[in-house]
mmCIF file with all atom_site columns, C-alpha atoms in Angstrom:
data_model
loop_
_atom_site.group_PDB
_atom_site.id
_atom_site.type_symbol
_atom_site.label_atom_id
_atom_site.label_alt_id
_atom_site.label_comp_id
_atom_site.label_asym_id
_atom_site.label_entity_id
_atom_site.label_seq_id
_atom_site.pdbx_PDB_ins_code
_atom_site.Cartn_x
_atom_site.Cartn_y
_atom_site.Cartn_z
_atom_site.occupancy
_atom_site.B_iso_or_equiv
_atom_site.pdbx_formal_charge
_atom_site.auth_seq_id
_atom_site.auth_comp_id
_atom_site.auth_asym_id
_atom_site.auth_atom_id
_atom_site.pdbx_PDB_model_num
ATOM 1   C CA . MET A 1 1   ? -58.120 63.147 104.808 1.00 0.00 ? 4   MET A CA 1
ATOM 2   C CA . LYS A 1 2   ? -56.752 59.816 103.602 1.00 0.00 ? 5   LYS A CA 1
ATOM 3   C CA . ILE A 1 3   ? -59.152 56.904 103.181 1.00 0.00 ? 6   ILE A CA 1
ATOM 4   C CA . GLN A 1 4   ? -58.285 53.433 101.916 1.00 0.00 ? 7   GLN A CA 1
ATOM 5   C CA . VAL A 1 5   ? -60.849 52.050 99.492  1.00 0.00 ? 8   VAL A CA 1
ATOM 6   C CA . ASP A 1 6   ? -60.785 48.345 98.626  1.00 0.00 ? 9   ASP A CA 1
ATOM 7   C CA . TYR A 1 7   ? -62.675 46.989 95.640  1.00 0.00 ? 10  TYR A CA 1
ATOM 8   C CA . PHE A 1 8   ? -64.128 43.548 95.043  1.00 0.00 ? 11  PHE A CA 1
ATOM 9   C CA . ALA A 1 9   ? -65.775 41.702 92.176  1.00 0.00 ? 12  ALA A CA 1
ATOM 10  C CA . ARG A 1 10  ? -67.582 43.918 89.678  1.00 0.00 ? 13  ARG A CA 1
ATOM 11  C CA . LEU A 1 11  ? -66.379 47.169 91.253  1.00 0.00 ? 14  LEU A CA 1
ATOM 12  C CA . ARG A 1 12  ? -62.769 45.919 91.277  1.00 0.00 ? 15  ARG A CA 1
ATOM 13  C CA . GLU A 1 13  ? -63.004 45.231 87.562  1.00 0.00 ? 16  GLU A CA 1
ATOM 14  C CA . LEU A 1 14  ? -64.675 48.554 86.783  1.00 0.00 ? 17  LEU A CA 1
ATOM 15  C CA . ARG A 1 15  ? -62.086 50.484 88.784  1.00 0.00 ? 18  ARG A CA 1
ATOM 16  C CA . GLY A 1 16  ? -59.212 48.357 87.506  1.00 0.00 ? 19  GLY A CA 1
ATOM 17  C CA . LEU A 1 17  ? -57.737 48.243 91.021  1.00 0.00 ? 20  LEU A CA 1
ATOM 18  C CA . SER A 1 18  ? -58.075 46.169 94.196  1.00 0.00 ? 21  SER A CA 1
ATOM 19  C CA . SER A 1 19  ? -57.211 49.024 96.517  1.00 0.00 ? 22  SER A CA 1
ATOM 20  C CA . GLU A 1 20  ? -56.352 52.713 96.510  1.00 0.00 ? 23  GLU A CA 1
ATOM 21  C CA . THR A 1 21  ? -55.758 55.533 98.929  1.00 0.00 ? 24  THR A CA 1
ATOM 22  C CA . CYS A 1 22  ? -58.153 58.410 98.333  1.00 0.00 ? 25  CYS A CA 1
ATOM 23  C CA . ILE A 1 23  ? -57.507 61.960 99.451  1.00 0.00 ? 26  ILE A CA 1
ATOM 24  C CA . THR A 1 24  ? -60.999 63.280 100.038 1.00 0.00 ? 27  THR A CA 1
ATOM 25  C CA . GLU A 1 25  ? -63.064 65.879 101.822 1.00 0.00 ? 28  GLU A CA 1
ATOM 26  C CA . ALA A 1 26  ? -66.187 63.707 101.611 1.00 0.00 ? 29  ALA A CA 1
ATOM 27  C CA . PRO A 1 27  ? -67.844 63.920 105.050 1.00 0.00 ? 30  PRO A CA 1
ATOM 28  C CA . THR A 1 28  ? -69.663 60.580 104.887 1.00 0.00 ? 31  THR A CA 1
ATOM 29  C CA . VAL A 1 29  ? -69.323 57.115 103.362 1.00 0.00 ? 32  VAL A CA 1
ATOM 30  C CA . GLY A 1 30  ? -72.168 57.898 100.961 1.00 0.00 ? 33  GLY A CA 1
ATOM 31  C CA . ASP A 1 31  ? -70.522 61.153 99.854  1.00 0.00 ? 34  ASP A CA 1
ATOM 32  C CA . LEU A 1 32  ? -67.297 59.249 99.150  1.00 0.00 ? 35  LEU A CA 1
ATOM 33  C CA . TYR A 1 33  ? -69.183 56.761 96.967  1.00 0.00 ? 36  TYR A CA 1
ATOM 34  C CA . GLU A 1 34  ? -70.815 59.578 95.013  1.00 0.00 ? 37  GLU A CA 1
ATOM 35  C CA . GLU A 1 35  ? -67.423 61.239 94.538  1.00 0.00 ? 38  GLU A CA 1
ATOM 36  C CA . LEU A 1 36  ? -65.813 58.013 93.253  1.00 0.00 ? 39  LEU A CA 1
ATOM 37  C CA . ASN A 1 37  ? -68.845 57.157 91.123  1.00 0.00 ? 40  ASN A CA 1
ATOM 38  C CA . ARG A 1 38  ? -68.644 60.577 89.462  1.00 0.00 ? 41  ARG A CA 1
ATOM 39  C CA . ALA A 1 39  ? -64.910 60.175 88.860  1.00 0.00 ? 42  ALA A CA 1
ATOM 40  C CA . HIS A 1 40  ? -64.965 56.609 87.570  1.00 0.00 ? 43  HIS A CA 1
ATOM 41  C CA . GLY A 1 41  ? -68.526 56.019 86.298  1.00 0.00 ? 44  GLY A CA 1
ATOM 42  C CA . PHE A 1 42  ? -69.239 52.759 88.107  1.00 0.00 ? 45  PHE A CA 1
ATOM 43  C CA . GLY A 1 43  ? -72.802 52.959 86.840  1.00 0.00 ? 46  GLY A CA 1
ATOM 44  C CA . MET A 1 44  ? -74.188 51.391 90.002  1.00 0.00 ? 47  MET A CA 1
ATOM 45  C CA . ASP A 1 45  ? -76.628 53.342 92.141  1.00 0.00 ? 48  ASP A CA 1
ATOM 46  C CA . ARG A 1 46  ? -76.065 53.346 95.868  1.00 0.00 ? 49  ARG A CA 1
ATOM 47  C CA . GLU A 1 47  ? -79.419 51.643 96.428  1.00 0.00 ? 50  GLU A CA 1
ATOM 48  C CA . HIS A 1 48  ? -77.945 48.433 94.956  1.00 0.00 ? 51  HIS A CA 1
ATOM 49  C CA . LEU A 1 49  ? -74.847 48.505 97.169  1.00 0.00 ? 52  LEU A CA 1
ATOM 50  C CA . ARG A 1 50  ? -73.958 48.206 100.829 1.00 0.00 ? 53  ARG A CA 1
ATOM 51  C CA . ALA A 1 51  ? -71.064 49.905 102.532 1.00 0.00 ? 54  ALA A CA 1
ATOM 52  C CA . ALA A 1 52  ? -68.482 48.573 104.967 1.00 0.00 ? 55  ALA A CA 1
ATOM 53  C CA . VAL A 1 53  ? -66.010 50.491 107.114 1.00 0.00 ? 56  VAL A CA 1
ATOM 54  C CA . ASN A 1 54  ? -63.109 48.738 108.853 1.00 0.00 ? 57  ASN A CA 1
ATOM 55  C CA . ASP A 1 55  ? -64.486 45.273 108.073 1.00 0.00 ? 58  ASP A CA 1
ATOM 56  C CA . ASP A 1 56  ? -68.038 45.757 109.290 1.00 0.00 ? 59  ASP A CA 1
ATOM 57  C CA . PHE A 1 57  ? -71.236 46.920 107.604 1.00 0.00 ? 60  PHE A CA 1
ATOM 58  C CA . SER A 1 58  ? -71.829 50.646 107.833 1.00 0.00 ? 61  SER A CA 1
ATOM 59  C CA . SER A 1 59  ? -74.642 53.082 107.177 1.00 0.00 ? 62  SER A CA 1
ATOM 60  C CA . TRP A 1 60  ? -74.153 55.440 104.250 1.00 0.00 ? 63  TRP A CA 1
ATOM 61  C CA . ASN A 1 61  ? -74.293 58.452 106.566 1.00 0.00 ? 64  ASN A CA 1
ATOM 62  C CA . ARG A 1 62  ? -71.423 57.356 108.806 1.00 0.00 ? 65  ARG A CA 1
ATOM 63  C CA . SER A 1 63  ? -68.780 60.085 109.149 1.00 0.00 ? 66  SER A CA 1
ATOM 64  C CA . LEU A 1 64  ? -65.406 59.221 107.662 1.00 0.00 ? 67  LEU A CA 1
ATOM 65  C CA . CYS A 1 65  ? -62.266 59.315 109.797 1.00 0.00 ? 68  CYS A CA 1
ATOM 66  C CA . GLU A 1 66  ? -58.637 59.538 108.720 1.00 0.00 ? 69  GLU A CA 1
ATOM 67  C CA . GLY A 1 67  ? -57.320 56.065 107.916 1.00 0.00 ? 70  GLY A CA 1
ATOM 68  C CA . ASP A 1 68  ? -60.725 54.385 107.559 1.00 0.00 ? 71  ASP A CA 1
ATOM 69  C CA . ARG A 1 69  ? -60.823 51.388 105.230 1.00 0.00 ? 72  ARG A CA 1
ATOM 70  C CA . VAL A 1 70  ? -63.970 51.511 103.104 1.00 0.00 ? 73  VAL A CA 1
ATOM 71  C CA . VAL A 1 71  ? -65.513 48.845 100.873 1.00 0.00 ? 74  VAL A CA 1
ATOM 72  C CA . PHE A 1 72  ? -68.557 49.254 98.633  1.00 0.00 ? 75  PHE A CA 1
ATOM 73  C CA . ILE A 1 73  ? -70.338 45.924 98.393  1.00 0.00 ? 76  ILE A CA 1
ATOM 74  C CA . PRO A 1 74  ? -72.076 44.992 95.140  1.00 0.00 ? 77  PRO A CA 1
ATOM 75  C CA . PRO A 1 75  ? -75.037 42.565 95.324  1.00 0.00 ? 78  PRO A CA 1
ATOM 76  C CA . VAL A 1 76  ? -73.710 39.350 96.853  1.00 0.00 ? 79  VAL A CA 1
ATOM 77  C CA . ALA A 1 77  ? -74.018 35.914 95.242  1.00 0.00 ? 80  ALA A CA 1
ATOM 78  C CA . GLY A 1 78  ? -72.406 33.345 97.505  1.00 0.00 ? 81  GLY A CA 1
ATOM 79  C CA . GLY A 1 79  ? -73.535 29.753 97.756  1.00 0.00 ? 82  GLY A CA 1
ATOM 80  C CA . MET B 2 1   ? -66.604 27.034 112.298 1.00 0.00 ? 14  MET B CA 1
ATOM 81  C CA . PHE B 2 2   ? -66.425 28.906 109.031 1.00 0.00 ? 15  PHE B CA 1
ATOM 82  C CA . ARG B 2 3   ? -63.628 29.185 106.545 1.00 0.00 ? 16  ARG B CA 1
ATOM 83  C CA . LEU B 2 4   ? -62.959 30.346 103.035 1.00 0.00 ? 17  LEU B CA 1
ATOM 84  C CA . GLN B 2 5   ? -60.607 28.201 101.010 1.00 0.00 ? 18  GLN B CA 1
ATOM 85  C CA . ALA B 2 6   ? -59.090 28.267 97.551  1.00 0.00 ? 19  ALA B CA 1
ATOM 86  C CA . VAL B 2 7   ? -58.634 24.489 97.335  1.00 0.00 ? 20  VAL B CA 1
ATOM 87  C CA . PRO B 2 8   ? -61.332 21.819 96.740  1.00 0.00 ? 21  PRO B CA 1
ATOM 88  C CA . ILE B 2 9   ? -63.721 21.128 99.640  1.00 0.00 ? 22  ILE B CA 1
ATOM 89  C CA . ASP B 2 10  ? -63.408 17.594 101.058 1.00 0.00 ? 23  ASP B CA 1
ATOM 90  C CA . CYS B 2 11  ? -67.027 17.036 102.124 1.00 0.00 ? 24  CYS B CA 1
ATOM 91  C CA . ALA B 2 12  ? -66.431 13.484 103.391 1.00 0.00 ? 25  ALA B CA 1
ATOM 92  C CA . ALA B 2 13  ? -63.699 14.685 105.758 1.00 0.00 ? 26  ALA B CA 1
ATOM 93  C CA . LEU B 2 14  ? -65.837 17.604 106.970 1.00 0.00 ? 27  LEU B CA 1
ATOM 94  C CA . ASN B 2 15  ? -68.776 15.257 107.620 1.00 0.00 ? 28  ASN B CA 1
ATOM 95  C CA . ARG B 2 16  ? -66.545 12.895 109.590 1.00 0.00 ? 29  ARG B CA 1
ATOM 96  C CA . GLU B 2 17  ? -65.107 15.708 111.713 1.00 0.00 ? 30  GLU B CA 1
ATOM 97  C CA . LEU B 2 18  ? -68.583 16.922 112.699 1.00 0.00 ? 31  LEU B CA 1
ATOM 98  C CA . ALA B 2 19  ? -69.307 14.384 115.417 1.00 0.00 ? 32  ALA B CA 1
ATOM 99  C CA . ALA B 2 20  ? -70.610 14.175 118.993 1.00 0.00 ? 33  ALA B CA 1
ATOM 100 C CA . PRO B 2 21  ? -71.763 11.208 121.089 1.00 0.00 ? 34  PRO B CA 1
ATOM 101 C CA . GLY B 2 22  ? -75.240 12.698 121.559 1.00 0.00 ? 35  GLY B CA 1
ATOM 102 C CA . ALA B 2 23  ? -75.735 13.416 117.872 1.00 0.00 ? 36  ALA B CA 1
ATOM 103 C CA . GLY B 2 24  ? -78.467 11.423 116.170 1.00 0.00 ? 37  GLY B CA 1
ATOM 104 C CA . ALA B 2 25  ? -78.502 13.531 112.998 1.00 0.00 ? 38  ALA B CA 1
ATOM 105 C CA . LEU B 2 26  ? -76.072 15.186 110.653 1.00 0.00 ? 39  LEU B CA 1
ATOM 106 C CA . VAL B 2 27  ? -77.612 17.162 107.795 1.00 0.00 ? 40  VAL B CA 1
ATOM 107 C CA . SER B 2 28  ? -75.107 18.467 105.304 1.00 0.00 ? 41  SER B CA 1
ATOM 108 C CA . PHE B 2 29  ? -75.580 20.532 102.183 1.00 0.00 ? 42  PHE B CA 1
ATOM 109 C CA . GLU B 2 30  ? -73.267 20.733 99.185  1.00 0.00 ? 43  GLU B CA 1
ATOM 110 C CA . GLY B 2 31  ? -73.782 23.588 96.758  1.00 0.00 ? 44  GLY B CA 1
ATOM 111 C CA . ARG B 2 32  ? -72.357 22.507 93.417  1.00 0.00 ? 45  ARG B CA 1
ATOM 112 C CA . VAL B 2 33  ? -71.567 24.364 90.222  1.00 0.00 ? 46  VAL B CA 1
ATOM 113 C CA . ARG B 2 34  ? -74.406 23.856 87.720  1.00 0.00 ? 47  ARG B CA 1
ATOM 114 C CA . ASN B 2 35  ? -73.963 23.998 83.956  1.00 0.00 ? 48  ASN B CA 1
ATOM 115 C CA . SER B 2 36  ? -76.778 26.503 83.403  1.00 0.00 ? 49  SER B CA 1
ATOM 116 C CA . ASN B 2 37  ? -78.304 29.569 85.021  1.00 0.00 ? 50  ASN B CA 1
ATOM 117 C CA . GLU B 2 38  ? -81.372 31.513 83.942  1.00 0.00 ? 51  GLU B CA 1
ATOM 118 C CA . GLY B 2 39  ? -81.341 29.879 80.544  1.00 0.00 ? 52  GLY B CA 1
ATOM 119 C CA . ARG B 2 40  ? -77.651 30.482 79.846  1.00 0.00 ? 53  ARG B CA 1
ATOM 120 C CA . SER B 2 41  ? -75.143 27.699 79.433  1.00 0.00 ? 54  SER B CA 1
ATOM 121 C CA . VAL B 2 42  ? -72.407 28.023 82.073  1.00 0.00 ? 55  VAL B CA 1
ATOM 122 C CA . ASP B 2 43  ? -68.856 26.872 81.381  1.00 0.00 ? 56  ASP B CA 1
ATOM 123 C CA . ARG B 2 44  ? -67.204 27.669 84.741  1.00 0.00 ? 57  ARG B CA 1
ATOM 124 C CA . LEU B 2 45  ? -67.434 29.974 87.757  1.00 0.00 ? 58  LEU B CA 1
ATOM 125 C CA . GLU B 2 46  ? -65.211 32.265 89.731  1.00 0.00 ? 59  GLU B CA 1
ATOM 126 C CA . TYR B 2 47  ? -65.856 33.098 93.402  1.00 0.00 ? 60  TYR B CA 1
ATOM 127 C CA . GLU B 2 48  ? -64.414 36.129 95.139  1.00 0.00 ? 61  GLU B CA 1
ATOM 128 C CA . ALA B 2 49  ? -64.838 36.987 98.824  1.00 0.00 ? 62  ALA B CA 1
ATOM 129 C CA . TYR B 2 50  ? -64.197 39.971 101.067 1.00 0.00 ? 63  TYR B CA 1
ATOM 130 C CA . PRO B 2 51  ? -62.506 37.819 103.714 1.00 0.00 ? 64  PRO B CA 1
ATOM 131 C CA . GLY B 2 52  ? -62.608 40.136 106.753 1.00 0.00 ? 65  GLY B CA 1
ATOM 132 C CA . LEU B 2 53  ? -66.326 40.813 106.511 1.00 0.00 ? 66  LEU B CA 1
ATOM 133 C CA . ALA B 2 54  ? -67.349 37.412 105.091 1.00 0.00 ? 67  ALA B CA 1
ATOM 134 C CA . GLU B 2 55  ? -65.849 35.718 108.135 1.00 0.00 ? 68  GLU B CA 1
ATOM 135 C CA . ARG B 2 56  ? -67.418 38.203 110.536 1.00 0.00 ? 69  ARG B CA 1
ATOM 136 C CA . GLU B 2 57  ? -70.896 37.943 108.988 1.00 0.00 ? 70  GLU B CA 1
ATOM 137 C CA . MET B 2 58  ? -70.746 34.130 108.774 1.00 0.00 ? 71  MET B CA 1
ATOM 138 C CA . LYS B 2 59  ? -69.826 33.946 112.466 1.00 0.00 ? 72  LYS B CA 1
ATOM 139 C CA . ARG B 2 60  ? -72.949 35.977 113.200 1.00 0.00 ? 73  ARG B CA 1
ATOM 140 C CA . ILE B 2 61  ? -75.089 33.644 111.073 1.00 0.00 ? 74  ILE B CA 1
ATOM 141 C CA . LEU B 2 62  ? -73.694 30.550 112.801 1.00 0.00 ? 75  LEU B CA 1
ATOM 142 C CA . ALA B 2 63  ? -74.299 32.165 116.200 1.00 0.00 ? 76  ALA B CA 1
ATOM 143 C CA . GLU B 2 64  ? -77.878 33.045 115.220 1.00 0.00 ? 77  GLU B CA 1
ATOM 144 C CA . ALA B 2 65  ? -78.462 29.434 114.128 1.00 0.00 ? 78  ALA B CA 1
ATOM 145 C CA . GLY B 2 66  ? -77.079 28.264 117.482 1.00 0.00 ? 79  GLY B CA 1
ATOM 146 C CA . GLU B 2 67  ? -79.620 30.458 119.287 1.00 0.00 ? 80  GLU B CA 1
ATOM 147 C CA . ARG B 2 68  ? -82.554 29.256 117.169 1.00 0.00 ? 81  ARG B CA 1
ATOM 148 C CA . PHE B 2 69  ? -81.827 25.532 117.104 1.00 0.00 ? 82  PHE B CA 1
ATOM 149 C CA . PRO B 2 70  ? -80.458 23.069 119.693 1.00 0.00 ? 83  PRO B CA 1
ATOM 150 C CA . LEU B 2 71  ? -77.327 21.994 117.831 1.00 0.00 ? 84  LEU B CA 1
ATOM 151 C CA . LEU B 2 72  ? -74.300 19.915 118.747 1.00 0.00 ? 85  LEU B CA 1
ATOM 152 C CA . GLY B 2 73  ? -72.187 21.252 115.912 1.00 0.00 ? 86  GLY B CA 1
ATOM 153 C CA . LEU B 2 74  ? -72.420 23.618 112.956 1.00 0.00 ? 87  LEU B CA 1
ATOM 154 C CA . ALA B 2 75  ? -69.883 24.410 110.277 1.00 0.00 ? 88  ALA B CA 1
ATOM 155 C CA . CYS B 2 76  ? -69.569 25.941 106.829 1.00 0.00 ? 89  CYS B CA 1
ATOM 156 C CA . VAL B 2 77  ? -66.819 26.107 104.209 1.00 0.00 ? 90  VAL B CA 1
ATOM 157 C CA . HIS B 2 78  ? -66.956 28.251 101.061 1.00 0.00 ? 91  HIS B CA 1
ATOM 158 C CA . ARG B 2 79  ? -64.692 28.100 98.049  1.00 0.00 ? 92  ARG B CA 1
ATOM 159 C CA . THR B 2 80  ? -62.950 30.985 96.368  1.00 0.00 ? 93  THR B CA 1
ATOM 160 C CA . GLY B 2 81  ? -61.235 31.077 92.996  1.00 0.00 ? 94  GLY B CA 1
ATOM 161 C CA . ALA B 2 82  ? -61.962 29.204 89.787  1.00 0.00 ? 95  ALA B CA 1
ATOM 162 C CA . LEU B 2 83  ? -64.476 26.325 89.842  1.00 0.00 ? 96  LEU B CA 1
ATOM 163 C CA . GLU B 2 84  ? -65.572 23.865 87.173  1.00 0.00 ? 97  GLU B CA 1
ATOM 164 C CA . ILE B 2 85  ? -69.002 22.305 86.612  1.00 0.00 ? 98  ILE B CA 1
ATOM 165 C CA . GLY B 2 86  ? -69.760 19.819 89.408  1.00 0.00 ? 99  GLY B CA 1
ATOM 166 C CA . ASP B 2 87  ? -67.267 21.312 91.871  1.00 0.00 ? 100 ASP B CA 1
ATOM 167 C CA . VAL B 2 88  ? -68.484 21.957 95.413  1.00 0.00 ? 101 VAL B CA 1
ATOM 168 C CA . ALA B 2 89  ? -68.806 25.719 95.989  1.00 0.00 ? 102 ALA B CA 1
ATOM 169 C CA . VAL B 2 90  ? -70.121 25.573 99.560  1.00 0.00 ? 103 VAL B CA 1
ATOM 170 C CA . TRP B 2 91  ? -70.607 22.978 102.273 1.00 0.00 ? 104 TRP B CA 1
ATOM 171 C CA . VAL B 2 92  ? -72.811 23.352 105.371 1.00 0.00 ? 105 VAL B CA 1
ATOM 172 C CA . GLY B 2 93  ? -73.077 20.746 108.118 1.00 0.00 ? 106 GLY B CA 1
ATOM 173 C CA . ALA B 2 94  ? -75.524 20.815 111.058 1.00 0.00 ? 107 ALA B CA 1
ATOM 174 C CA . LEU B 2 95  ? -75.287 18.253 113.851 1.00 0.00 ? 108 LEU B CA 1
ATOM 175 C CA . SER B 2 96  ? -78.030 17.683 116.416 1.00 0.00 ? 109 SER B CA 1
ATOM 176 C CA . GLY B 2 97  ? -79.755 15.142 118.604 1.00 0.00 ? 110 GLY B CA 1
ATOM 177 C CA . HIS B 2 98  ? -82.653 14.748 116.165 1.00 0.00 ? 111 HIS B CA 1
ATOM 178 C CA . ARG B 2 99  ? -83.094 15.373 112.468 1.00 0.00 ? 112 ARG B CA 1
ATOM 179 C CA . GLY B 2 100 ? -85.642 18.205 112.537 1.00 0.00 ? 113 GLY B CA 1
ATOM 180 C CA . GLU B 2 101 ? -83.383 20.894 113.929 1.00 0.00 ? 114 GLU B CA 1
ATOM 181 C CA . ALA B 2 102 ? -80.454 19.732 111.799 1.00 0.00 ? 115 ALA B CA 1
ATOM 182 C CA . PHE B 2 103 ? -82.482 20.128 108.588 1.00 0.00 ? 116 PHE B CA 1
ATOM 183 C CA . GLU B 2 104 ? -83.763 23.527 109.667 1.00 0.00 ? 117 GLU B CA 1
ATOM 184 C CA . ALA B 2 105 ? -80.379 24.827 110.777 1.00 0.00 ? 118 ALA B CA 1
ATOM 185 C CA . CYS B 2 106 ? -78.712 23.707 107.562 1.00 0.00 ? 119 CYS B CA 1
ATOM 186 C CA . GLN B 2 107 ? -81.336 25.493 105.468 1.00 0.00 ? 120 GLN B CA 1
ATOM 187 C CA . PHE B 2 108 ? -81.162 28.603 107.651 1.00 0.00 ? 121 PHE B CA 1
ATOM 188 C CA . VAL B 2 109 ? -77.388 28.877 107.245 1.00 0.00 ? 122 VAL B CA 1
ATOM 189 C CA . ILE B 2 110 ? -77.312 28.492 103.464 1.00 0.00 ? 123 ILE B CA 1
ATOM 190 C CA . ASP B 2 111 ? -80.246 30.889 102.977 1.00 0.00 ? 124 ASP B CA 1
ATOM 191 C CA . GLU B 2 112 ? -78.693 33.581 105.181 1.00 0.00 ? 125 GLU B CA 1
ATOM 192 C CA . LEU B 2 113 ? -75.275 33.096 103.584 1.00 0.00 ? 126 LEU B CA 1
ATOM 193 C CA . LYS B 2 114 ? -76.705 33.715 100.125 1.00 0.00 ? 127 LYS B CA 1
ATOM 194 C CA . HIS B 2 115 ? -78.341 36.980 101.218 1.00 0.00 ? 128 HIS B CA 1
ATOM 195 C CA . ARG B 2 116 ? -75.811 38.465 103.618 1.00 0.00 ? 129 ARG B CA 1
ATOM 196 C CA . VAL B 2 117 ? -72.241 37.313 103.155 1.00 0.00 ? 130 VAL B CA 1
ATOM 197 C CA . PRO B 2 118 ? -69.948 39.355 100.871 1.00 0.00 ? 131 PRO B CA 1
ATOM 198 C CA . ILE B 2 119 ? -69.037 36.626 98.394  1.00 0.00 ? 132 ILE B CA 1
ATOM 199 C CA . TRP B 2 120 ? -69.490 37.135 94.665  1.00 0.00 ? 133 TRP B CA 1
ATOM 200 C CA . LYS B 2 121 ? -69.838 34.757 91.750  1.00 0.00 ? 134 LYS B CA 1
ATOM 201 C CA . LYS B 2 122 ? -68.787 35.433 88.185  1.00 0.00 ? 135 LYS B CA 1
ATOM 202 C CA . GLU B 2 123 ? -70.329 33.141 85.601  1.00 0.00 ? 136 GLU B CA 1
ATOM 203 C CA . HIS B 2 124 ? -68.370 32.376 82.467  1.00 0.00 ? 137 HIS B CA 1
ATOM 204 C CA . TYR B 2 125 ? -70.753 31.229 79.740  1.00 0.00 ? 138 TYR B CA 1
ATOM 205 C CA . THR B 2 126 ? -70.084 28.766 76.957  1.00 0.00 ? 139 THR B CA 1
ATOM 206 C CA . ASP B 2 127 ? -70.615 31.600 74.429  1.00 0.00 ? 140 ASP B CA 1
ATOM 207 C CA . GLY B 2 128 ? -67.540 33.366 75.857  1.00 0.00 ? 141 GLY B CA 1
ATOM 208 C CA . ASP B 2 129 ? -69.453 36.083 77.741  1.00 0.00 ? 142 ASP B CA 1
ATOM 209 C CA . ALA B 2 130 ? -69.063 36.518 81.514  1.00 0.00 ? 143 ALA B CA 1
ATOM 210 C CA . GLU B 2 131 ? -71.102 38.292 84.191  1.00 0.00 ? 144 GLU B CA 1
ATOM 211 C CA . TRP B 2 132 ? -71.090 38.922 87.930  1.00 0.00 ? 145 TRP B CA 1
ATOM 212 C CA . VAL B 2 133 ? -74.310 37.308 89.143  1.00 0.00 ? 146 VAL B CA 1
ATOM 213 C CA . ASN B 2 134 ? -76.914 39.800 90.470  1.00 0.00 ? 147 ASN B CA 1
ATOM 214 C CA . CYS B 2 135 ? -74.818 42.779 89.304  1.00 0.00 ? 148 CYS B CA 1
ATOM 215 C CA . ALA B 2 136 ? -75.748 43.148 85.647  1.00 0.00 ? 149 ALA B CA 1
ATOM 216 C CA . ARG B 2 137 ? -79.324 44.144 86.393  1.00 0.00 ? 150 ARG B CA 1
ATOM 217 C CA . CYS B 2 138 ? -78.462 46.879 88.846  1.00 0.00 ? 151 CYS B CA 1
ATOM 218 C CA . ALA B 2 139 ? -76.117 48.451 86.302  1.00 0.00 ? 152 ALA B CA 1
ATOM 219 C CA . GLU B 2 140 ? -78.867 48.329 83.683  1.00 0.00 ? 153 GLU B CA 1
ATOM 220 C CA . HIS B 2 141 ? -81.226 50.057 86.119  1.00 0.00 ? 154 HIS B CA 1
ATOM 221 C CA . ALA B 2 142 ? -78.665 52.800 86.523  1.00 0.00 ? 155 ALA B CA 1
ATOM 222 C CA . GLY B 2 143 ? -78.735 53.267 82.772  1.00 0.00 ? 156 GLY B CA 1
ATOM 223 C CA . HIS B 2 144 ? -75.069 52.471 82.169  1.00 0.00 ? 157 HIS B CA 1
ATOM 224 C CA . ARG B 2 145 ? -74.756 49.085 80.519  1.00 0.00 ? 158 ARG B CA 1
ATOM 225 C CA . HIS B 2 146 ? -71.179 48.049 81.149  1.00 0.00 ? 159 HIS B CA 1
ATOM 226 C CA . PRO B 2 147 ? -68.932 47.163 78.236  1.00 0.00 ? 160 PRO B CA 1
ATOM 227 C CA . SER B 2 148 ? -69.004 43.474 77.380  1.00 0.00 ? 161 SER B CA 1
ATOM 228 C CA . THR B 2 149 ? -66.335 41.443 79.090  1.00 0.00 ? 162 THR B CA 1
ATOM 229 C CA . LYS B 2 150 ? -65.906 39.316 75.950  1.00 0.00 ? 163 LYS B CA 1
#
C-alpha cells in the first residue's frame, strides 16, 4: 500500500526530505514508524513523538489505509 | 482567529482590530525572541509549523478558551521562518468585559499552544551550533546523539 509521509523540523533534517511516498505493508502507524526508523536511524523513540494521519492526531495503533498522509511529530516548541 | 505568517507580526494593528463596544479589557501577549536559552547564547531562531494540524489544534484551543471564559474576542498569530533577537514570535489577544477573564484566557491560550500545537523552534547559537528545542534530549535518551549541525 502507498502511504505519504511528510517530515517536519528535526525529522525532516534527519530524513533529508520534506515528503515521500512509502510502499509498505506496515499494518499500523506505529509499525510504519518502526519500519522507517530502522531504515533511516532517526534515533528518536516513539515515546517522544506523536503521530498524525490526514491532518489530525492519531493513536499509534491506528490501521493504515491506502493514500493516508502520515506525519510523525517531534516534541513541539511553539511560542 | 488564528493564523501562521512568514512576515513580521504587527501587534499594534492586531490590538486595534480586536475591539467590541462591551469590551472593558484587552490583554495581549507578545512572545519575543530572547538572546539566551538554558545558559546558551542565542543568535537567531527559525520556526517551522505543520500548517494543517497547527491550524486545527489552535482552533480547538481557542474554542476551549471560549467555553471556559466569557470573551468578546480572542485571536492568535504565530510566525514561521527566520527570526532575529527581539522579533515577535507569537501574539495572543483576549478581549472581555472585565480584566480577569482576559488575563486568564490569554495565559490559557499561550500555555496550551506551547504544549499542543505542532510548531518547532530551531535555535542558532552564537558559537555556530544549532538545535531543535526539546528534541536534542529525546535523541540522547534513545542513545543516538545526532551529528553536530555545525
